[in-house]
Coordinates of C-alpha atoms in Angstrom, one line a residue:
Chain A
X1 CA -9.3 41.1 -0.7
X2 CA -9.5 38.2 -2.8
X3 CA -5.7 38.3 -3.4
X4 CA -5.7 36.7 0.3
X5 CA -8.0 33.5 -1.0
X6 CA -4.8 31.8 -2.5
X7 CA -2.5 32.6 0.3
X8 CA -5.2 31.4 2.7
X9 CA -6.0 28.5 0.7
X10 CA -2.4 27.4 0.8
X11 CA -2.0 28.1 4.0
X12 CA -4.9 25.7 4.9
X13 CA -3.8 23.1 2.8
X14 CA -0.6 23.0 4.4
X15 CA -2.0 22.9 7.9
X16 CA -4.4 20.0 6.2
X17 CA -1.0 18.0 4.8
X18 CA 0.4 18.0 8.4
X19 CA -2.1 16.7 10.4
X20 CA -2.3 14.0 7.9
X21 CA 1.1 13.6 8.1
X22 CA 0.9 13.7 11.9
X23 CA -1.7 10.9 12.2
X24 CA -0.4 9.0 9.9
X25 CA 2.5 9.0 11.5
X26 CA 0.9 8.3 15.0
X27 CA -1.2 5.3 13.7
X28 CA 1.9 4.0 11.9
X29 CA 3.6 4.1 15.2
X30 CA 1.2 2.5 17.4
X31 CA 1.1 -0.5 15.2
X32 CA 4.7 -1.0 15.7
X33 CA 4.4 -1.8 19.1
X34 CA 1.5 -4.4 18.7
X35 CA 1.6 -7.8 17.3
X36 CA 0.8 -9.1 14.5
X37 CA 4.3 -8.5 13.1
X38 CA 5.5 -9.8 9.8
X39 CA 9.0 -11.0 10.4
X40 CA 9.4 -12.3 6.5
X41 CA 8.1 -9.0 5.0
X42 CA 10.8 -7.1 7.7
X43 CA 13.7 -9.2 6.6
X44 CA 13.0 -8.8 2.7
X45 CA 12.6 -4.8 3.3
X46 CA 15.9 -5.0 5.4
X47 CA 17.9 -6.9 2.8
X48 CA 16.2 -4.4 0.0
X49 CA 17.4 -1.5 2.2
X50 CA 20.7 -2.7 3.6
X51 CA 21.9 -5.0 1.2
X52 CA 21.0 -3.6 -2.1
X53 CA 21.9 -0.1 -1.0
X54 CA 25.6 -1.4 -0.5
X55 CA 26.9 -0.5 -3.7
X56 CA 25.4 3.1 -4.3
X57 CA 26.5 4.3 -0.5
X58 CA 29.6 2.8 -0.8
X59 CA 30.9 4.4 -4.3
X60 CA 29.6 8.0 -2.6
X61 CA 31.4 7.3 0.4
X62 CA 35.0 6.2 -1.5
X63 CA 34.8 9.6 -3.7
X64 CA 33.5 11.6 -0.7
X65 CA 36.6 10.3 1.2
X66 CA 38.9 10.8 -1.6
X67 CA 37.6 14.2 -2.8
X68 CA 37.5 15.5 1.1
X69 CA 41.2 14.7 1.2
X70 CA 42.3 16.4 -1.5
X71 CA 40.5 19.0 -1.1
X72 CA 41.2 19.4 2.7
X73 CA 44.8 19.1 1.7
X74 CA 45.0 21.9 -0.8
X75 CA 43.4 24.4 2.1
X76 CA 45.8 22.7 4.9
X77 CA 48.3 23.1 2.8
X78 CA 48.4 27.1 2.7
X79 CA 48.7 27.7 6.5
X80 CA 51.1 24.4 6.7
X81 CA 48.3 22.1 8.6
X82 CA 48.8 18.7 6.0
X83 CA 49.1 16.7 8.8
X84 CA 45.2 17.6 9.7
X85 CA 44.0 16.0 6.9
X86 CA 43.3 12.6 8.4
X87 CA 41.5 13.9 11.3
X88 CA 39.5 16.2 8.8
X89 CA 38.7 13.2 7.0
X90 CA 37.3 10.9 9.5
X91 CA 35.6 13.6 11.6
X92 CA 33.7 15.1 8.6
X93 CA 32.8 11.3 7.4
X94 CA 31.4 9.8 10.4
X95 CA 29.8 13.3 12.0
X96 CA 28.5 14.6 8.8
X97 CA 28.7 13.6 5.5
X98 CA 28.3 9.3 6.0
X99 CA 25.0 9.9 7.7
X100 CA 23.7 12.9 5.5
X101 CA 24.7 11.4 1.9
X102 CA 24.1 8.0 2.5
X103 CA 20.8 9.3 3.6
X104 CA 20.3 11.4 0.4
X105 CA 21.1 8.1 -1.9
X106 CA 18.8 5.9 0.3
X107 CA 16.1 8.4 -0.5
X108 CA 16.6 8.6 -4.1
X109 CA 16.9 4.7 -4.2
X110 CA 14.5 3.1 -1.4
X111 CA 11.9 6.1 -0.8
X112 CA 11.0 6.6 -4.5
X113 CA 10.6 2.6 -4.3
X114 CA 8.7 2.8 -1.8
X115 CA 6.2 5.3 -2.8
X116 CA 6.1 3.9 -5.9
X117 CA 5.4 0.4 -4.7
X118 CA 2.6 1.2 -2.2
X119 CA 1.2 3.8 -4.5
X120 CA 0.6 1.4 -7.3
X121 CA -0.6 -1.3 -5.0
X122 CA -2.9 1.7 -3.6
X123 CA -4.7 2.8 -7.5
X124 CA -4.8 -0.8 -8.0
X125 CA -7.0 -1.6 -4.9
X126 CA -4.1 -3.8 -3.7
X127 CA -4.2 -1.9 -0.4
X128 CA -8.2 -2.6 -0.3
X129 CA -7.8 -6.2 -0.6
X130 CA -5.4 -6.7 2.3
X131 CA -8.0 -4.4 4.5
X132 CA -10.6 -7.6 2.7
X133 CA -8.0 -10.2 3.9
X134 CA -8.4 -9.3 7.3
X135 CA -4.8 -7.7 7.2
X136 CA -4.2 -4.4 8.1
X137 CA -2.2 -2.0 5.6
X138 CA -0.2 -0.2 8.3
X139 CA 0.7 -3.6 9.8
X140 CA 1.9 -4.9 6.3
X141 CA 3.1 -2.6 4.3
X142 CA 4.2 0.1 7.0
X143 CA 5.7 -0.9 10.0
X144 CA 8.1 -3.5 8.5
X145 CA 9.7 -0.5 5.9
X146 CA 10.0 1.8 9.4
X147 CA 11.5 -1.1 11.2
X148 CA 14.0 -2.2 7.9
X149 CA 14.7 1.8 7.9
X150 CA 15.5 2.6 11.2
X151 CA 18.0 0.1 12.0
X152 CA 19.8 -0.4 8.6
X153 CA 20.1 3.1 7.9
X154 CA 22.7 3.2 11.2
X155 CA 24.4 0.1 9.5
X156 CA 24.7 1.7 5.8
X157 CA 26.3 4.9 7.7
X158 CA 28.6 2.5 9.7
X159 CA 29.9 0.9 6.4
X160 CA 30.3 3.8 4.4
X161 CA 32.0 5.6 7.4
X162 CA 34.9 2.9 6.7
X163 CA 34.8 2.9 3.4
X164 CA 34.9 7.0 3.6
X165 CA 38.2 6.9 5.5
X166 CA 39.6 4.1 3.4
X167 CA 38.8 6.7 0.4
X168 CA 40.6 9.1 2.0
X169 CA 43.6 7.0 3.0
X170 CA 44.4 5.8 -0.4
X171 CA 44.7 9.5 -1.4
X172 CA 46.3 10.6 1.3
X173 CA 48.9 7.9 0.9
X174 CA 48.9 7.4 -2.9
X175 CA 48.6 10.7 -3.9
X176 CA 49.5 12.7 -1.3
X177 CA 52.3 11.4 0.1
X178 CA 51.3 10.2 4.2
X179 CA 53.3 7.6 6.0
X180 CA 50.4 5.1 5.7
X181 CA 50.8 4.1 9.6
X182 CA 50.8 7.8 10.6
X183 CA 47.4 8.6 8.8
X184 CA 45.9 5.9 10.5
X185 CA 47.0 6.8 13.8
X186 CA 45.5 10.5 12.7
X187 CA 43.0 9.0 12.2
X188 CA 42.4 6.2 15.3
X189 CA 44.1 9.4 18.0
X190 CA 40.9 11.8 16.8
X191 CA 38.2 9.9 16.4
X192 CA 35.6 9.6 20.2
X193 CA 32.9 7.3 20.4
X194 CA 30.8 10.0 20.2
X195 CA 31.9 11.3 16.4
X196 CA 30.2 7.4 15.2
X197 CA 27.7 7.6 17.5
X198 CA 26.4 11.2 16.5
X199 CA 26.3 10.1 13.1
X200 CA 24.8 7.0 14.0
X201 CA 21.8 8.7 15.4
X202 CA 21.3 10.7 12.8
X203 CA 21.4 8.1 10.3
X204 CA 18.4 6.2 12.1
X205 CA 16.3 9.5 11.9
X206 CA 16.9 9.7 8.9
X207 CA 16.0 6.6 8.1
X208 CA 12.6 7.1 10.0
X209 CA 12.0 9.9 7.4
X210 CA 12.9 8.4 4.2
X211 CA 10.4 5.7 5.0
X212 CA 8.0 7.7 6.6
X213 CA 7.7 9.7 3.4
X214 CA 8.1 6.6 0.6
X215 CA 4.9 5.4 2.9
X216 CA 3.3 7.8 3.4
X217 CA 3.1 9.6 -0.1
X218 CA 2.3 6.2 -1.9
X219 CA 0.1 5.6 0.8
X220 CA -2.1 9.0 -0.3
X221 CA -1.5 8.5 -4.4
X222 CA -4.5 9.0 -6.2
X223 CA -5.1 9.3 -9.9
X224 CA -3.7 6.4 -11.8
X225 CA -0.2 6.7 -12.9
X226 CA 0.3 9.8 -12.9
X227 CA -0.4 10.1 -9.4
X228 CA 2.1 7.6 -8.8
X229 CA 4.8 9.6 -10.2
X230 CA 4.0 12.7 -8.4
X231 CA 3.4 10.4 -5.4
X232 CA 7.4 9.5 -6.0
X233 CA 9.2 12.8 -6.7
X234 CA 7.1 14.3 -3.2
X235 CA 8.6 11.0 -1.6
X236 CA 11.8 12.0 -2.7
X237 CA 12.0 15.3 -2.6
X238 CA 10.2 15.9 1.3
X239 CA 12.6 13.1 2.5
X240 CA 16.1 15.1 1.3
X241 CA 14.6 18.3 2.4
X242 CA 13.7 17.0 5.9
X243 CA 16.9 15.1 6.4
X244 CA 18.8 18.0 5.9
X245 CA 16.5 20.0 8.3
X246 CA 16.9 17.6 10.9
X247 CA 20.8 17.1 10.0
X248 CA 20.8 20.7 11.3
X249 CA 18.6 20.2 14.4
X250 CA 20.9 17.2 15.4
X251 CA 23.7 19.2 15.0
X252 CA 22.7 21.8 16.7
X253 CA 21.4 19.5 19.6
X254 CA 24.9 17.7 19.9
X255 CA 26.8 20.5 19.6
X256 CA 24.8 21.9 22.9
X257 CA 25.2 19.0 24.5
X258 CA 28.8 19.6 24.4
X259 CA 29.6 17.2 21.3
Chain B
X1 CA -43.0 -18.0 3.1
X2 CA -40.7 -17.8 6.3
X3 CA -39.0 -14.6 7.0
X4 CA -35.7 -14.8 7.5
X5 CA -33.1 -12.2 8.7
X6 CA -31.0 -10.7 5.6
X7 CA -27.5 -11.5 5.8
X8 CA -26.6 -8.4 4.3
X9 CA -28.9 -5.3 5.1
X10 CA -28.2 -1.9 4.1
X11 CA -30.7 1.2 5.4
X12 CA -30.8 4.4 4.5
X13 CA -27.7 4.7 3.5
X14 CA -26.6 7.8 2.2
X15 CA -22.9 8.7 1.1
X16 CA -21.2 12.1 -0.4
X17 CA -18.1 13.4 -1.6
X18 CA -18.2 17.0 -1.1
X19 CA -21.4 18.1 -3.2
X20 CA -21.3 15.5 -5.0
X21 CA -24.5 12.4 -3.7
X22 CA -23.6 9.3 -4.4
X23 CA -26.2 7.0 -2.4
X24 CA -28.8 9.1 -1.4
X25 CA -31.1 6.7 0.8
X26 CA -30.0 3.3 -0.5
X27 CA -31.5 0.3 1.4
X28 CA -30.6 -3.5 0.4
X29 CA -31.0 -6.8 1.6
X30 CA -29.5 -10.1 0.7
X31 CA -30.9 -13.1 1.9
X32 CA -29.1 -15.9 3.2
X33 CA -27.4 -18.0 0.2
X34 CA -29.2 -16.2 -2.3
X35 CA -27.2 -14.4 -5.1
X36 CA -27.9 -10.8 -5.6
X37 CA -26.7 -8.7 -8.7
X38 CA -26.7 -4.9 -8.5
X39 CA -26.6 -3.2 -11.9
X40 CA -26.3 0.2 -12.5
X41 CA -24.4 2.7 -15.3
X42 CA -20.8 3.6 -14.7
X43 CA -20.6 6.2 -11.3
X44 CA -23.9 5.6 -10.0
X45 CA -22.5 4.1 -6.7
X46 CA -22.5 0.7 -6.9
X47 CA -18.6 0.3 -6.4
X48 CA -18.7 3.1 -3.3
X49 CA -22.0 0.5 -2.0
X50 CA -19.4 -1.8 -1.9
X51 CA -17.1 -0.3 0.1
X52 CA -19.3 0.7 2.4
X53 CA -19.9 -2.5 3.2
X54 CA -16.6 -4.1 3.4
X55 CA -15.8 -1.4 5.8
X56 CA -13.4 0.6 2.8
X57 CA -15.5 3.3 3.1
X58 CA -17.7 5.1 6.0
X59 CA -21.3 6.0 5.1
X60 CA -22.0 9.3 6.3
X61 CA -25.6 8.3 7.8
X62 CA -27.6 4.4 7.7
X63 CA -26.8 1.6 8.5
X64 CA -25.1 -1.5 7.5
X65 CA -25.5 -5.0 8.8
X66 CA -23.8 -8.5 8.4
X67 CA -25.1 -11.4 10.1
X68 CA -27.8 -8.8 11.9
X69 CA -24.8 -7.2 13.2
X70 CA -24.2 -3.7 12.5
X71 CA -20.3 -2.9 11.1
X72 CA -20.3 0.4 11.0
X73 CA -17.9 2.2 13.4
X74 CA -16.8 -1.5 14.7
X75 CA -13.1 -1.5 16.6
X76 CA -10.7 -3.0 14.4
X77 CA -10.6 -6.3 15.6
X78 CA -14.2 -7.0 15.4
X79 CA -14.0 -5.5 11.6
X80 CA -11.4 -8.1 11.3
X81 CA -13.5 -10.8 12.6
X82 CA -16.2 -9.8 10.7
X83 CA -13.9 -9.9 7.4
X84 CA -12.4 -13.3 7.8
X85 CA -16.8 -14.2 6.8
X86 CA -15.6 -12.2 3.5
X87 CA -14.1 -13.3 0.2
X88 CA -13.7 -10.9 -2.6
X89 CA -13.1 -10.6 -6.2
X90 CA -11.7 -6.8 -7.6
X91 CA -12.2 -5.6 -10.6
X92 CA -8.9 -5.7 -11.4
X93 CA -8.3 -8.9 -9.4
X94 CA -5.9 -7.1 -7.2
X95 CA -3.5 -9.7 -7.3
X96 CA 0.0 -8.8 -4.9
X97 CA 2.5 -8.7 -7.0
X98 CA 5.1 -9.1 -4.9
X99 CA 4.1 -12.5 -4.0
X100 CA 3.4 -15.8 -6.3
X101 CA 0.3 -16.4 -7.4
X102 CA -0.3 -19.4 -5.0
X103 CA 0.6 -17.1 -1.9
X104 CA -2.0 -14.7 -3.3
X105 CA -4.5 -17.6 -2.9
X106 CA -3.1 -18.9 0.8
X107 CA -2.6 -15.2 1.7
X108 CA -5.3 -15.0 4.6
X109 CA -4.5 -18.7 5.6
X110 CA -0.4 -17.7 5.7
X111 CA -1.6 -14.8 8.0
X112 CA -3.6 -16.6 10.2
X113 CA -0.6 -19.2 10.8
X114 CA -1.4 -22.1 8.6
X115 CA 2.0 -23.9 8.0
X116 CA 3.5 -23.1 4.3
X117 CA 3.5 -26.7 3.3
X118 CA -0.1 -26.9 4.0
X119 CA -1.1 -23.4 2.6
X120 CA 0.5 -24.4 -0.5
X121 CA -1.5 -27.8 -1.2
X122 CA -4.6 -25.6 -0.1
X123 CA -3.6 -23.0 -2.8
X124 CA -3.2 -25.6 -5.1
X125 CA -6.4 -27.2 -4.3
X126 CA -9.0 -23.8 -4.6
X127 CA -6.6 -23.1 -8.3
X128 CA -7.7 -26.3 -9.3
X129 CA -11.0 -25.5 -8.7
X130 CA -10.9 -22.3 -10.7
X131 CA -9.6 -24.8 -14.0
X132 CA -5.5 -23.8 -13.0
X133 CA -2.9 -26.6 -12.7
X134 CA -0.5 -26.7 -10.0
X135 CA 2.4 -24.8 -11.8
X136 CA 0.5 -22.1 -12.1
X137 CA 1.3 -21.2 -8.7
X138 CA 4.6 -20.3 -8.7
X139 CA 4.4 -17.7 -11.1
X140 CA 4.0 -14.3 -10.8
X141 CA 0.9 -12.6 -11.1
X142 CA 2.7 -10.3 -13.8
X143 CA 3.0 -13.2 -16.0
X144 CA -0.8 -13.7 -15.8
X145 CA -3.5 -13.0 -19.0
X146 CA -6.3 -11.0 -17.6
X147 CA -8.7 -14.2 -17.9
X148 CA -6.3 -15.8 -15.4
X149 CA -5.7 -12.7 -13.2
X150 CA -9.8 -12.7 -12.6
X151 CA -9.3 -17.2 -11.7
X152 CA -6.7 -16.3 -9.5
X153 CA -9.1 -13.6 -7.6
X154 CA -11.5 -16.0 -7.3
X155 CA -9.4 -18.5 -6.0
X156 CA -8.1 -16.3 -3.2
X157 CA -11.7 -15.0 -2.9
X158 CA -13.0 -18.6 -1.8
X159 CA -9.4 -19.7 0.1
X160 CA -11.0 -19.0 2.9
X161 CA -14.7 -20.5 2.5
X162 CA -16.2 -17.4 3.2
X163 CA -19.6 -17.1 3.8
X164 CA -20.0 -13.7 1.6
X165 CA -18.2 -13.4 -1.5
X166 CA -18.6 -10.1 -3.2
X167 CA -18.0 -9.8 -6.8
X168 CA -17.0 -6.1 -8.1
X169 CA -17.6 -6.4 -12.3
X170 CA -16.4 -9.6 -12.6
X171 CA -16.0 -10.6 -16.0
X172 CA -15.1 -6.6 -17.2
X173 CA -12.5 -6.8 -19.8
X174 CA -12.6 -10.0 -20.5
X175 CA -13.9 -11.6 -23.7
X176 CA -17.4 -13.2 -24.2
X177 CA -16.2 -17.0 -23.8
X178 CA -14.1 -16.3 -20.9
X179 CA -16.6 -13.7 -19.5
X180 CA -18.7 -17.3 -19.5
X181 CA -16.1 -18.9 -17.9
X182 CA -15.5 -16.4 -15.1
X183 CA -19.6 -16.5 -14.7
X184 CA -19.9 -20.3 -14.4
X185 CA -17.2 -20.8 -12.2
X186 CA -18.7 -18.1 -10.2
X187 CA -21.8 -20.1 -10.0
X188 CA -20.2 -23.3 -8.7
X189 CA -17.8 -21.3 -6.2
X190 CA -20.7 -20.0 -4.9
X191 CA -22.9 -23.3 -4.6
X192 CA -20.4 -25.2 -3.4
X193 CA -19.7 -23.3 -1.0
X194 CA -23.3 -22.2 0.5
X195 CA -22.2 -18.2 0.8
X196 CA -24.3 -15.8 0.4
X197 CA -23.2 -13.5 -2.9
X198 CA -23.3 -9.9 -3.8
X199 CA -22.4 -8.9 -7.1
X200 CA -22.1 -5.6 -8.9
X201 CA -22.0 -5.4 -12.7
X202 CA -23.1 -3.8 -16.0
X203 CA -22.8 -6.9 -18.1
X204 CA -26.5 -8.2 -17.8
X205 CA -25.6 -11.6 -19.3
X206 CA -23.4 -11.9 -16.3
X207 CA -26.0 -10.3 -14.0
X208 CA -28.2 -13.0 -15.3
X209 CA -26.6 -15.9 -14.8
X210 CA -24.7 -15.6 -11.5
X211 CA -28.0 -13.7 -9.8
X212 CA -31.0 -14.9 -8.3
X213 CA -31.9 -11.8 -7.7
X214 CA -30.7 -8.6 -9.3
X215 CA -31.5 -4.9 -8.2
X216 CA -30.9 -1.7 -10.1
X217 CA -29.1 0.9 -8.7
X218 CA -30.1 4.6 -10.3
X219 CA -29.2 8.2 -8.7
X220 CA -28.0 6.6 -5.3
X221 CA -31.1 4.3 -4.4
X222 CA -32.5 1.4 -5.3
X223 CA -35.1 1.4 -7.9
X224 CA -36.1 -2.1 -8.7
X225 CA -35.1 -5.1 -6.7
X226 CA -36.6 -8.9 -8.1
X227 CA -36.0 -12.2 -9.4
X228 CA -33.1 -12.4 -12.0
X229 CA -35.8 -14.1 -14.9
X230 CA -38.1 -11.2 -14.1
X231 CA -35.8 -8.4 -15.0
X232 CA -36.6 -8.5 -18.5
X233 CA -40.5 -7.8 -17.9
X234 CA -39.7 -5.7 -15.2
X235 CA -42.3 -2.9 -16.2
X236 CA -39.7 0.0 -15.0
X237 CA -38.7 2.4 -18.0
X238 CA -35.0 2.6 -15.9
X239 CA -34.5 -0.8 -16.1
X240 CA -35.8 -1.4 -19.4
X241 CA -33.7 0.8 -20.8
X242 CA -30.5 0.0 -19.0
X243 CA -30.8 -3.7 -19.8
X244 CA -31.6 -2.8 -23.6
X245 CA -28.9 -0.4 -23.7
X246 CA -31.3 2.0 -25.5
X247 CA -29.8 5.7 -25.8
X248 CA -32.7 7.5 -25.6
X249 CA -34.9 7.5 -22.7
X250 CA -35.5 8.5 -18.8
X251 CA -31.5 8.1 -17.7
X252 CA -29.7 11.0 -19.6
X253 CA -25.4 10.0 -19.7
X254 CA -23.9 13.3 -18.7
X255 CA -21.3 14.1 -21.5
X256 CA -19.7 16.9 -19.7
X257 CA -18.5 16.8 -16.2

């Protein structure tokens, strides 16, 4: 029987990882609702997010734009649909691919910061000494990257939705051929609130989970430097996997809800 | 001879990490103002004492007091209260690099809502006192030599004039002259300000002059506590040969894990 002592073991230790998860989670949580909060420490994290993420989402979201048109084109093309390009374009941007790639680069940019960051200040008993200064880890190094996530992720998504239909509007009217005002009409006629909105959501879950992870796996790094680095490909590598997991769930619960 | 309560009082302390013992019935006290040096080889427990006691770590049975006041399983805000009594220097100074050296310093001030302006000239004030001039301040503790990391530490350690500071291998790393540095500015830090100390080290020049009293630790517990002058001819075959750094005698290093 002892060819069931791995599986068990892994099995436990996976049942171990998320009840950490899962309180850490919780006690992250409660502390964003109770003061003190550190408004300086939530603006940096929001400029470092938001800001500095600007040029990164943005290029993806041009060639996203650009490569969905032509490529939407060349199928469209075959049954005589060209003209559904536009409205290809701006409901696969904003629904799906804004909030789900901008995600993806956010993770590889911010989360592997993140974990990297709080892991070093963790082997360095940086973390320690805040506890010794009377300031509480989750309230300091925590809550502000949750708050900077949540609500720049939805503004990252918003930008790069308009710079994802501009990418596609050069090609389509450059390359392709459009009457410029048509294939913005295409575009304005198709779009509902709820297309942004959907993607909108997703984009602030998302950004709930990039930071969640970036905190959560520097947060647990042990081991020196090495444990840093394996602290900052989980980071990265749980957050893409969960976002598109829940980029499935959310799509699955919109399109129920009639969406 | 009056007795006084212990500002610091540790009973029976025990505290393991899966098989492994690390204080196995460790009892401490630290009078009031006094200094008190533990020494001990490298893993014997002396850093996870320490922690214990700041609340880092939970002791899995004892008890540990501060002020007569026992911290262990304390709500959060009561730890908290209990902290802002505490200054203290890492190892590794445990300097936040994101911030300039003279935030490090005001950090506990800046979270308690002292104005920055008024932070600042406090920073500047308790580097001063540490032998740093002003411009110091504004750097970043990345551009810091580790003799200057350890001043910085001690200047955030005192920021607050705490009434415990606790020292964790203060002068480790560093060379002789500034290890004597780091030691006699510990000594004045500490008189000027009244506090009670708690130091842990294996440098026994530095265990001798910042201690009034030093205590060994040895497989988890305490096994020689006296004045700092009467280490020397302290009569115990531990401490003798831990202080002469002889190889051969009752403490075996384990080679192998």
């Amino acid at each position: 029987m002892n060819f069931l002592q791995p599986i068990g073991r892994v099995f436990i230790g996976f049942l171990g990882s998320i009840g950490r998860l899962t309180m850490f989670t919780g006690i992250a949580l409660s502390h964003v609702v109770r003061p003190p909060w550190y408004p300086r420490i939530i603006l940096r994290q929001m400029i470092e997010i938001g800001y500095f993420s600007l040029p990164v989402v943005g290029l993806t979201a041009v060639f996203t734009g650009m490569v969905l048109a032509l490529q939407s084109f060349t199928g469209f093309a075959r049954f005589n649909a060209e003209g559904a390009v536009a409205n290809v374009v701006v409901l696969s941007i904003t629904r799906e691919l804004g909030p789900v790639l901008a995600g993806l680069m956010v993770s590889g940019r911010i989360g592997a910061s993140m974990a990297a960051e709080i892991g070093t200040m963790r082997v360095t008993e940086q973390v320690d000494a805040l506890t010794t200064l009377s300031t509480n880890p989750f309230k300091y190094l925590v809550v502000p990257r949750f708050i900077a996530g949540v609500t720049m992720l939805p503004v990252l998504v918003l930008i790069a939705d308009i710079i994802g239909v501009m990418g596609g509007y050069l090609i389509g009217v450059f390359e392709l051929g459009f009457n410029a005002a048509n294939y913005l009409q295409n575009t304005w006629d198709f779009l509902t609130a709820f297309d942004v909105i959907s993607g909108l959501v997703k984009a602030a879950v998302f950004g709930f989970i990039i930071t969640l992870m970036g905190c959560y796996h520097g947060y647990h790094s042990q081991g020196g430097a090495q444990g840093v680095g394996q602290a900052t490909t989980n980071a990265v590598v749980s957050a893409s996997i969960l976002i598109l997991c829940f980029d499935y769930i959310l799509t699955a619960i919109f399109f129920a809800a009639g969406g | 001879m009056t007795e006084t309560r212990p500002k610091i009082s540790l009973k029976d302390v025990h505290k393991a990490f899966g098989p492994k013992t690390v204080l196995d019935g460790l009892d401490l006290d630290v009078a009031e103002g006094r200094s008190m040096v533990v020494i001990g080889g490298s893993g014997v427990g002396k850093s996870v004492m320490l922690k214990c006691i700041l609340g880092l770590l939970t002791p899995d049975s004892g008890s540990v007091e501060i002020d007569g006041v026992s911290v262990l399983g304390l709500p959060a805000g009561e730890r908290d209260r209990v902290n802002r009594k505490v200054g203290m220097l890492f190892q590794s100074a445990a300097l936040f690099d994101s911030l300039p050296v003279w935030e490090n310093v005001a950090f506990r001030l800046l979270s308690d809502g002292t104005g920055r302006d008024e932070a600042r000239e406090i920073a500047v004030r308790k580097l001063a006192q540490v032998g740093l001039r002003r411009n110091v301040g504004h750097l970043s503790p990345a551009d810091l030599s580790g003799g200057m990391r350890k001043r910085v530490g001690l200047a955030r350690a005192i920021a607050g004039d705490p009434e415990i500071i606790f020292f964790d291998e203060p002068t480790t790393g560093l060379d002789p002259i500034m290890s004597g540095v780091i030691n006699e500015l510990i000594v004045s830090c500490v008189r000027e300000l009244g506090a009670t100390a708690l130091s842990i080290t294996h440098d026994m020049a530095s265990a001798q002059k910042i201690g009034d009293r030093i205590a060994m630790i040895y497989n988890g517990r305490i096994i020689w506590n006296g004045p700092a002058d009467e280490v020397a001819g302290s009569g115990n075959e531990l401490v003798e040969q831990f202080i002469n750094g002889r190889t051969g005698g009752p403490i075996q290093m384990a080679l192998r894990a």
